Amino acid sequence: MRKHFVYADNAATMPVSERALAAALPYFGEQYGNASAVYTMGMKAASALLEARKSAAALIGAEASQLFFTSGGTESDNWALRCAARVGAEQGRRHIVTTAIEHHAVLNTCKELELSDFSVTYIMPDSSGLITAEQVAAAVTDDTALVSIMLANNEIGTIMPIAEIAAVCRERGVPLHTDAVQAIGHLPINVNELGVDMMSFSGHKFGAMKGIGGLYVRDAGRLPPFITGGSQEYGRRAGTEPIPQIVSLAEALAESLESITEKNARILALRERLTDELLAIPDSRLNGSRSSRLAGNVNISFLGVESESLLLMLDMCGICASGGSACTSRSAEPSHVLTAIGTPSGYISGSLRLTLSDRNTDEDVTHIVSSVREAVGRLRALRG
Ligand code: PLP
């Protein structure tokens, strides 16, 4: 097989963009001050922090005072769920509504809350991976403290009708959190148009450094602190702010949203070709909705193939892809997402997730298709 490096795992992480790196570099070097310090170098760090906060907030339609920096999507999800549960418990509400296909940052946090007397309703998606506002309306009770539903799924890329769900939550007086980790930087997002109360995101999914993310909170005054200590992040999340990472996040977000419509149209054209050509392989099926889906996401299963073997063969061809989400790809558990959407068992273990960015080319698609076709053929032949 011919070797040609193709990075097609952009939902797992992305390279730090040159622009984001260039913006961050001075804060590793000559401007390394602590943003809480009173001397000039500290004030320069504080000013970079404020500018980054204002800029990132404006890019999602929020105020700077509504945006809290965190270590990433996992922490933001934990903060949103645990603090909403705490506020709910104070009001005598001990029920959470979520979906069966959330990221484990949400699902495992819900499991923990179940151990402390919370009940959780896990809404099941339809076979295309979507849930509806009507399902949310049916699941919410007078006891519900929070609804948490992802904006876009990390395995199959499906985009949930969050604005419609937000209307239901508003009517019922229940706060809505959305895990937008896969969506921010890939879709134009305005928190007011979406109508969410809290939103998690993560820098490394759109070209910023790893270890930095954020939580948008509409009514920030009511948000309990998550990490106690110093007065950073308006006294809600203590710890010296990582200025280079924060600056990289604001720059990468601005860059990723520039010409997003044109970029997505290019990525979509690649994805459609990739999807059609992979589905031409016999006994294959697309997982998740084809239309309500992130532009770069392809998730296809091949009957009679183990994804781990397929991934190793693709790696030998220079292709980086994944089986399910990156976080679960080393676990032997079948994908909870593919299981929840009712994928036939023979197809669950043979899933391949390819996630494209605007760095990918037509030549990449050609290489992926020929490599997958050959690898699937060989693996099926080995099984006899
Ligand atoms: N939520 C979703 C939907 C994700 O895809 C991920 C990462 O893959 C996370 C949360 C966790 O984000 P982080 O890696 O920044 O902790």
PDB file of N, CA, C and O in Angstrom, residues 79-134:
ATOM      1  N   TRP A  79     -18.274  21.016  35.494  1.00  0.00           N
ATOM      2  CA  TRP A  79     -18.695  22.231  36.197  1.00  0.00           C
ATOM      3  C   TRP A  79     -20.196  22.462  36.002  1.00  0.00           C
ATOM      4  O   TRP A  79     -20.954  22.642  36.965  1.00  0.00           O
ATOM      5  N   ALA A  80     -20.614  22.425  34.734  1.00  0.00           N
ATOM      6  CA  ALA A  80     -22.022  22.707  34.433  1.00  0.00           C
ATOM      7  C   ALA A  80     -22.941  21.723  35.158  1.00  0.00           C
ATOM      8  O   ALA A  80     -23.922  22.121  35.806  1.00  0.00           O
ATOM      9  N   LEU A  81     -22.633  20.454  35.077  1.00  0.00           N
ATOM     10  CA  LEU A  81     -23.542  19.459  35.651  1.00  0.00           C
ATOM     11  C   LEU A  81     -23.515  19.464  37.182  1.00  0.00           C
ATOM     12  O   LEU A  81     -24.561  19.450  37.823  1.00  0.00           O
ATOM     13  N   ARG A  82     -22.316  19.470  37.738  1.00  0.00           N
ATOM     14  CA  ARG A  82     -22.230  19.368  39.200  1.00  0.00           C
ATOM     15  C   ARG A  82     -22.796  20.617  39.879  1.00  0.00           C
ATOM     16  O   ARG A  82     -23.453  20.532  40.918  1.00  0.00           O
ATOM     17  N   CYS A  83     -22.528  21.783  39.285  1.00  0.00           N
ATOM     18  CA  CYS A  83     -23.032  23.005  39.927  1.00  0.00           C
ATOM     19  C   CYS A  83     -24.536  23.158  39.728  1.00  0.00           C
ATOM     20  O   CYS A  83     -25.239  23.581  40.640  1.00  0.00           O
ATOM     21  N   ALA A  84     -25.037  22.775  38.557  1.00  0.00           N
ATOM     22  CA  ALA A  84     -26.492  22.843  38.358  1.00  0.00           C
ATOM     23  C   ALA A  84     -27.181  21.870  39.312  1.00  0.00           C
ATOM     24  O   ALA A  84     -28.257  22.152  39.842  1.00  0.00           O
ATOM     25  N   ALA A  85     -26.543  20.713  39.545  1.00  0.00           N
ATOM     26  CA  ALA A  85     -27.120  19.742  40.481  1.00  0.00           C
ATOM     27  C   ALA A  85     -27.146  20.327  41.892  1.00  0.00           C
ATOM     28  O   ALA A  85     -28.122  20.155  42.633  1.00  0.00           O
ATOM     29  N   ARG A  86     -26.065  21.031  42.233  1.00  0.00           N
ATOM     30  CA  ARG A  86     -26.006  21.622  43.588  1.00  0.00           C
ATOM     31  C   ARG A  86     -27.115  22.662  43.761  1.00  0.00           C
ATOM     32  O   ARG A  86     -27.850  22.645  44.758  1.00  0.00           O
ATOM     33  N   VAL A  87     -27.244  23.544  42.754  1.00  0.00           N
ATOM     34  CA  VAL A  87     -28.291  24.573  42.828  1.00  0.00           C
ATOM     35  C   VAL A  87     -29.666  23.898  42.852  1.00  0.00           C
ATOM     36  O   VAL A  87     -30.552  24.273  43.628  1.00  0.00           O
ATOM     37  N   GLY A  88     -29.840  22.866  42.015  1.00  0.00           N
ATOM     38  CA  GLY A  88     -31.117  22.150  41.963  1.00  0.00           C
ATOM     39  C   GLY A  88     -31.455  21.536  43.317  1.00  0.00           C
ATOM     40  O   GLY A  88     -32.586  21.660  43.797  1.00  0.00           O
ATOM     41  N   ALA A  89     -30.455  20.891  43.931  1.00  0.00           N
ATOM     42  CA  ALA A  89     -30.692  20.219  45.221  1.00  0.00           C
ATOM     43  C   ALA A  89     -31.132  21.232  46.268  1.00  0.00           C
ATOM     44  O   ALA A  89     -32.004  20.941  47.097  1.00  0.00           O
ATOM     45  N   GLU A  90     -30.542  22.451  46.213  1.00  0.00           N
ATOM     46  CA  GLU A  90     -30.934  23.490  47.181  1.00  0.00           C
ATOM     47  C   GLU A  90     -32.414  23.869  47.008  1.00  0.00           C
ATOM     48  O   GLU A  90     -33.073  24.291  47.937  1.00  0.00           O
ATOM     49  N   GLN A  91     -32.898  23.695  45.750  1.00  0.00           N
ATOM     50  CA  GLN A  91     -34.313  24.014  45.486  1.00  0.00           C
ATOM     51  C   GLN A  91     -35.195  22.771  45.575  1.00  0.00           C
ATOM     52  O   GLN A  91     -36.360  22.798  45.179  1.00  0.00           O
ATOM     53  N   GLY A  92     -34.600  21.654  45.999  1.00  0.00           N
ATOM     54  CA  GLY A  92     -35.367  20.404  46.122  1.00  0.00           C
ATOM     55  C   GLY A  92     -35.558  19.690  44.794  1.00  0.00           C
ATOM     56  O   GLY A  92     -36.427  18.828  44.671  1.00  0.00           O
ATOM     57  N   ARG A  93     -34.750  20.029  43.781  1.00  0.00           N
ATOM     58  CA  ARG A  93     -34.878  19.346  42.482  1.00  0.00           C
ATOM     59  C   ARG A  93     -33.713  18.369  42.306  1.00  0.00           C
ATOM     60  O   ARG A  93     -32.556  18.789  42.389  1.00  0.00           O
ATOM     61  N   ARG A  94     -34.012  17.126  42.033  1.00  0.00           N
ATOM     62  CA  ARG A  94     -32.941  16.115  41.970  1.00  0.00           C
ATOM     63  C   ARG A  94     -33.075  15.242  40.732  1.00  0.00           C
ATOM     64  O   ARG A  94     -32.827  14.025  40.785  1.00  0.00           O
ATOM     65  N   HIS A  95     -33.433  15.867  39.598  1.00  0.00           N
ATOM     66  CA  HIS A  95     -33.593  15.088  38.363  1.00  0.00           C
ATOM     67  C   HIS A  95     -32.856  15.792  37.233  1.00  0.00           C
ATOM     68  O   HIS A  95     -32.886  17.019  37.135  1.00  0.00           O
ATOM     69  N   ILE A  96     -32.183  14.992  36.403  1.00  0.00           N
ATOM     70  CA  ILE A  96     -31.444  15.541  35.256  1.00  0.00           C
ATOM     71  C   ILE A  96     -31.912  14.829  33.996  1.00  0.00           C
ATOM     72  O   ILE A  96     -32.163  13.616  34.013  1.00  0.00           O
ATOM     73  N   VAL A  97     -32.041  15.609  32.920  1.00  0.00           N
ATOM     74  CA  VAL A  97     -32.401  15.015  31.627  1.00  0.00           C
ATOM     75  C   VAL A  97     -31.197  15.154  30.710  1.00  0.00           C
ATOM     76  O   VAL A  97     -30.628  16.240  30.571  1.00  0.00           O
ATOM     77  N   THR A  98     -30.804  14.031  30.094  1.00  0.00           N
ATOM     78  CA  THR A  98     -29.716  14.091  29.112  1.00  0.00           C
ATOM     79  C   THR A  98     -30.024  13.076  28.018  1.00  0.00           C
ATOM     80  O   THR A  98     -31.159  12.621  27.908  1.00  0.00           O
ATOM     81  N   THR A  99     -29.033  12.740  27.186  1.00  0.00           N
ATOM     82  CA  THR A  99     -29.290  11.731  26.154  1.00  0.00           C
ATOM     83  C   THR A  99     -28.343  10.554  26.358  1.00  0.00           C
ATOM     84  O   THR A  99     -27.321  10.678  27.038  1.00  0.00           O
ATOM     85  N   ALA A 100     -28.690   9.446  25.712  1.00  0.00           N
ATOM     86  CA  ALA A 100     -27.864   8.233  25.843  1.00  0.00           C
ATOM     87  C   ALA A 100     -26.593   8.346  25.003  1.00  0.00           C
ATOM     88  O   ALA A 100     -25.739   7.461  25.075  1.00  0.00           O
ATOM     89  N   ILE A 101     -26.457   9.407  24.215  1.00  0.00           N
ATOM     90  CA  ILE A 101     -25.299   9.467  23.304  1.00  0.00           C
ATOM     91  C   ILE A 101     -24.371  10.640  23.624  1.00  0.00           C
ATOM     92  O   ILE A 101     -23.590  11.077  22.769  1.00  0.00           O
ATOM     93  N   GLU A 102     -24.439  11.141  24.854  1.00  0.00           N
ATOM     94  CA  GLU A 102     -23.501  12.205  25.258  1.00  0.00           C
ATOM     95  C   GLU A 102     -22.079  11.668  25.335  1.00  0.00           C
ATOM     96  O   GLU A 102     -21.859  10.449  25.445  1.00  0.00           O
ATOM     97  N   HIS A 103     -21.132  12.577  25.375  1.00  0.00           N
ATOM     98  CA  HIS A 103     -19.735  12.228  25.645  1.00  0.00           C
ATOM     99  C   HIS A 103     -19.644  11.707  27.084  1.00  0.00           C
ATOM    100  O   HIS A 103     -20.450  12.073  27.940  1.00  0.00           O
ATOM    101  N   HIS A 104     -18.617  10.894  27.355  1.00  0.00           N
ATOM    102  CA  HIS A 104     -18.498  10.350  28.720  1.00  0.00           C
ATOM    103  C   HIS A 104     -18.248  11.426  29.767  1.00  0.00           C
ATOM    104  O   HIS A 104     -18.490  11.200  30.959  1.00  0.00           O
ATOM    105  N   ALA A 105     -17.781  12.594  29.358  1.00  0.00           N
ATOM    106  CA  ALA A 105     -17.622  13.692  30.337  1.00  0.00           C
ATOM    107  C   ALA A 105     -18.975  14.026  30.959  1.00  0.00           C
ATOM    108  O   ALA A 105     -19.061  14.390  32.137  1.00  0.00           O
ATOM    109  N   VAL A 106     -20.035  13.891  30.183  1.00  0.00           N
ATOM    110  CA  VAL A 106     -21.392  14.125  30.712  1.00  0.00           C
ATOM    111  C   VAL A 106     -21.948  12.833  31.320  1.00  0.00           C
ATOM    112  O   VAL A 106     -22.447  12.828  32.449  1.00  0.00           O
ATOM    113  N   LEU A 107     -21.821  11.734  30.580  1.00  0.00           N
ATOM    114  CA  LEU A 107     -22.450  10.479  31.048  1.00  0.00           C
ATOM    115  C   LEU A 107     -21.873  10.007  32.382  1.00  0.00           C
ATOM    116  O   LEU A 107     -22.614   9.621  33.288  1.00  0.00           O
ATOM    117  N   ASN A 108     -20.545  10.048  32.513  1.00  0.00           N
ATOM    118  CA  ASN A 108     -19.956   9.564  33.766  1.00  0.00           C
ATOM    119  C   ASN A 108     -20.206  10.527  34.918  1.00  0.00           C
ATOM    120  O   ASN A 108     -20.260  10.104  36.075  1.00  0.00           O
ATOM    121  N   THR A 109     -20.366  11.801  34.607  1.00  0.00           N
ATOM    122  CA  THR A 109     -20.729  12.754  35.664  1.00  0.00           C
ATOM    123  C   THR A 109     -22.168  12.468  36.120  1.00  0.00           C
ATOM    124  O   THR A 109     -22.469  12.506  37.319  1.00  0.00           O
ATOM    125  N   CYS A 110     -23.033  12.169  35.173  1.00  0.00           N
ATOM    126  CA  CYS A 110     -24.413  11.811  35.543  1.00  0.00           C
ATOM    127  C   CYS A 110     -24.416  10.557  36.418  1.00  0.00           C
ATOM    128  O   CYS A 110     -25.162  10.475  37.397  1.00  0.00           O
ATOM    129  N   LYS A 111     -23.567   9.584  36.054  1.00  0.00           N
ATOM    130  CA  LYS A 111     -23.509   8.345  36.869  1.00  0.00           C
ATOM    131  C   LYS A 111     -23.120   8.668  38.297  1.00  0.00           C
ATOM    132  O   LYS A 111     -23.660   8.110  39.243  1.00  0.00           O
ATOM    133  N   GLU A 112     -22.163   9.576  38.453  1.00  0.00           N
ATOM    134  CA  GLU A 112     -21.738   9.992  39.809  1.00  0.00           C
ATOM    135  C   GLU A 112     -22.894  10.644  40.550  1.00  0.00           C
ATOM    136  O   GLU A 112     -23.104  10.400  41.735  1.00  0.00           O
ATOM    137  N   LEU A 113     -23.628  11.495  39.842  1.00  0.00           N
ATOM    138  CA  LEU A 113     -24.749  12.183  40.487  1.00  0.00           C
ATOM    139  C   LEU A 113     -25.834  11.179  40.889  1.00  0.00           C
ATOM    140  O   LEU A 113     -26.499  11.346  41.910  1.00  0.00           O
ATOM    141  N   GLU A 114     -25.973  10.122  40.101  1.00  0.00           N
ATOM    142  CA  GLU A 114     -26.953   9.086  40.460  1.00  0.00           C
ATOM    143  C   GLU A 114     -26.580   8.428  41.790  1.00  0.00           C
ATOM    144  O   GLU A 114     -27.450   7.994  42.533  1.00  0.00           O
ATOM    145  N   LEU A 115     -25.262   8.391  42.071  1.00  0.00           N
ATOM    146  CA  LEU A 115     -24.830   7.807  43.352  1.00  0.00           C
ATOM    147  C   LEU A 115     -25.177   8.704  44.534  1.00  0.00           C
ATOM    148  O   LEU A 115     -25.165   8.277  45.682  1.00  0.00           O
ATOM    149  N   SER A 116     -25.433  10.002  44.228  1.00  0.00           N
ATOM    150  CA  SER A 116     -25.809  10.869  45.348  1.00  0.00           C
ATOM    151  C   SER A 116     -27.269  11.315  45.215  1.00  0.00           C
ATOM    152  O   SER A 116     -27.587  12.502  45.292  1.00  0.00           O
ATOM    153  N   ASP A 117     -28.100  10.298  44.906  1.00  0.00           N
ATOM    154  CA  ASP A 117     -29.553  10.480  44.980  1.00  0.00           C
ATOM    155  C   ASP A 117     -30.164  11.354  43.901  1.00  0.00           C
ATOM    156  O   ASP A 117     -31.252  11.902  44.100  1.00  0.00           O
ATOM    157  N   PHE A 118     -29.477  11.530  42.792  1.00  0.00           N
ATOM    158  CA  PHE A 118     -30.105  12.194  41.650  1.00  0.00           C
ATOM    159  C   PHE A 118     -30.656  11.121  40.731  1.00  0.00           C
ATOM    160  O   PHE A 118     -30.081  10.030  40.630  1.00  0.00           O
ATOM    161  N   SER A 119     -31.760  11.394  40.072  1.00  0.00           N
ATOM    162  CA  SER A 119     -32.211  10.458  39.044  1.00  0.00           C
ATOM    163  C   SER A 119     -31.940  11.113  37.693  1.00  0.00           C
ATOM    164  O   SER A 119     -31.995  12.352  37.563  1.00  0.00           O
ATOM    165  N   VAL A 120     -31.600  10.292  36.715  1.00  0.00           N
ATOM    166  CA  VAL A 120     -31.241  10.819  35.393  1.00  0.00           C
ATOM    167  C   VAL A 120     -32.083  10.123  34.331  1.00  0.00           C
ATOM    168  O   VAL A 120     -32.180   8.889  34.326  1.00  0.00           O
ATOM    169  N   THR A 121     -32.683  10.901  33.444  1.00  0.00           N
ATOM    170  CA  THR A 121     -33.383  10.330  32.292  1.00  0.00           C
ATOM    171  C   THR A 121     -32.464  10.445  31.087  1.00  0.00           C
ATOM    172  O   THR A 121     -31.994  11.541  30.765  1.00  0.00           O
ATOM    173  N   TYR A 122     -32.178   9.298  30.454  1.00  0.00           N
ATOM    174  CA  TYR A 122     -31.311   9.270  29.266  1.00  0.00           C
ATOM    175  C   TYR A 122     -32.210   9.122  28.035  1.00  0.00           C
ATOM    176  O   TYR A 122     -32.718   8.021  27.767  1.00  0.00           O
ATOM    177  N   ILE A 123     -32.428  10.211  27.310  1.00  0.00           N
ATOM    178  CA  ILE A 123     -33.312  10.146  26.140  1.00  0.00           C
ATOM    179  C   ILE A 123     -32.626   9.344  25.034  1.00  0.00           C
ATOM    180  O   ILE A 123     -31.439   9.535  24.761  1.00  0.00           O
ATOM    181  N   MET A 124     -33.395   8.436  24.416  1.00  0.00           N
ATOM    182  CA  MET A 124     -32.836   7.624  23.330  1.00  0.00           C
ATOM    183  C   MET A 124     -33.023   8.352  22.001  1.00  0.00           C
ATOM    184  O   MET A 124     -34.109   8.870  21.715  1.00  0.00           O
ATOM    185  N   PRO A 125     -31.989   8.383  21.177  1.00  0.00           N
ATOM    186  CA  PRO A 125     -32.122   9.018  19.862  1.00  0.00           C
ATOM    187  C   PRO A 125     -32.851   8.094  18.887  1.00  0.00           C
ATOM    188  O   PRO A 125     -32.998   6.901  19.164  1.00  0.00           O
ATOM    189  N   ASP A 126     -33.270   8.656  17.740  1.00  0.00           N
ATOM    190  CA  ASP A 126     -33.823   7.784  16.699  1.00  0.00           C
ATOM    191  C   ASP A 126     -32.661   7.134  15.948  1.00  0.00           C
ATOM    192  O   ASP A 126     -31.487   7.348  16.286  1.00  0.00           O
ATOM    193  N   SER A 127     -32.985   6.370  14.902  1.00  0.00           N
ATOM    194  CA  SER A 127     -31.924   5.595  14.238  1.00  0.00           C
ATOM    195  C   SER A 127     -30.923   6.494  13.507  1.00  0.00           C
ATOM    196  O   SER A 127     -29.833   6.057  13.163  1.00  0.00           O
ATOM    197  N   SER A 128     -31.280   7.786  13.319  1.00  0.00           N
ATOM    198  CA  SER A 128     -30.305   8.663  12.665  1.00  0.00           C
ATOM    199  C   SER A 128     -29.477   9.441  13.693  1.00  0.00           C
ATOM    200  O   SER A 128     -28.649  10.268  13.334  1.00  0.00           O
ATOM    201  N   GLY A 129     -29.731   9.191  14.985  1.00  0.00           N
ATOM    202  CA  GLY A 129     -28.911   9.832  16.021  1.00  0.00           C
ATOM    203  C   GLY A 129     -29.456  11.158  16.497  1.00  0.00           C
ATOM    204  O   GLY A 129     -28.745  11.917  17.160  1.00  0.00           O
ATOM    205  N   LEU A 130     -30.726  11.438  16.183  1.00  0.00           N
ATOM    206  CA  LEU A 130     -31.303  12.725  16.587  1.00  0.00           C
ATOM    207  C   LEU A 130     -32.324  12.543  17.692  1.00  0.00           C
ATOM    208  O   LEU A 130     -32.982  11.502  17.778  1.00  0.00           O
ATOM    209  N   ILE A 131     -32.468  13.580  18.515  1.00  0.00           N
ATOM    210  CA  ILE A 131     -33.564  13.582  19.478  1.00  0.00           C
ATOM    211  C   ILE A 131     -34.396  14.839  19.202  1.00  0.00           C
ATOM    212  O   ILE A 131     -33.915  15.773  18.553  1.00  0.00           O
ATOM    213  N   THR A 132     -35.611  14.858  19.702  1.00  0.00           N
ATOM    214  CA  THR A 132     -36.492  15.982  19.384  1.00  0.00           C
ATOM    215  C   THR A 132     -36.840  16.778  20.645  1.00  0.00           C
ATOM    216  O   THR A 132     -36.728  16.274  21.773  1.00  0.00           O
ATOM    217  N   ALA A 133     -37.331  18.011  20.396  1.00  0.00           N
ATOM    218  CA  ALA A 133     -37.774  18.856  21.503  1.00  0.00           C
ATOM    219  C   ALA A 133     -38.959  18.211  22.219  1.00  0.00           C
ATOM    220  O   ALA A 133     -39.108  18.344  23.438  1.00  0.00           O
ATOM    221  N   GLU A 134     -39.770  17.466  21.469  1.00  0.00           N
ATOM    222  CA  GLU A 134     -40.935  16.792  22.086  1.00  0.00           C
ATOM    223  C   GLU A 134     -40.459  15.748  23.094  1.00  0.00           C
ATOM    224  O   GLU A 134     -41.041  15.591  24.169  1.00  0.00           O
TER     225      GLU A 134
END
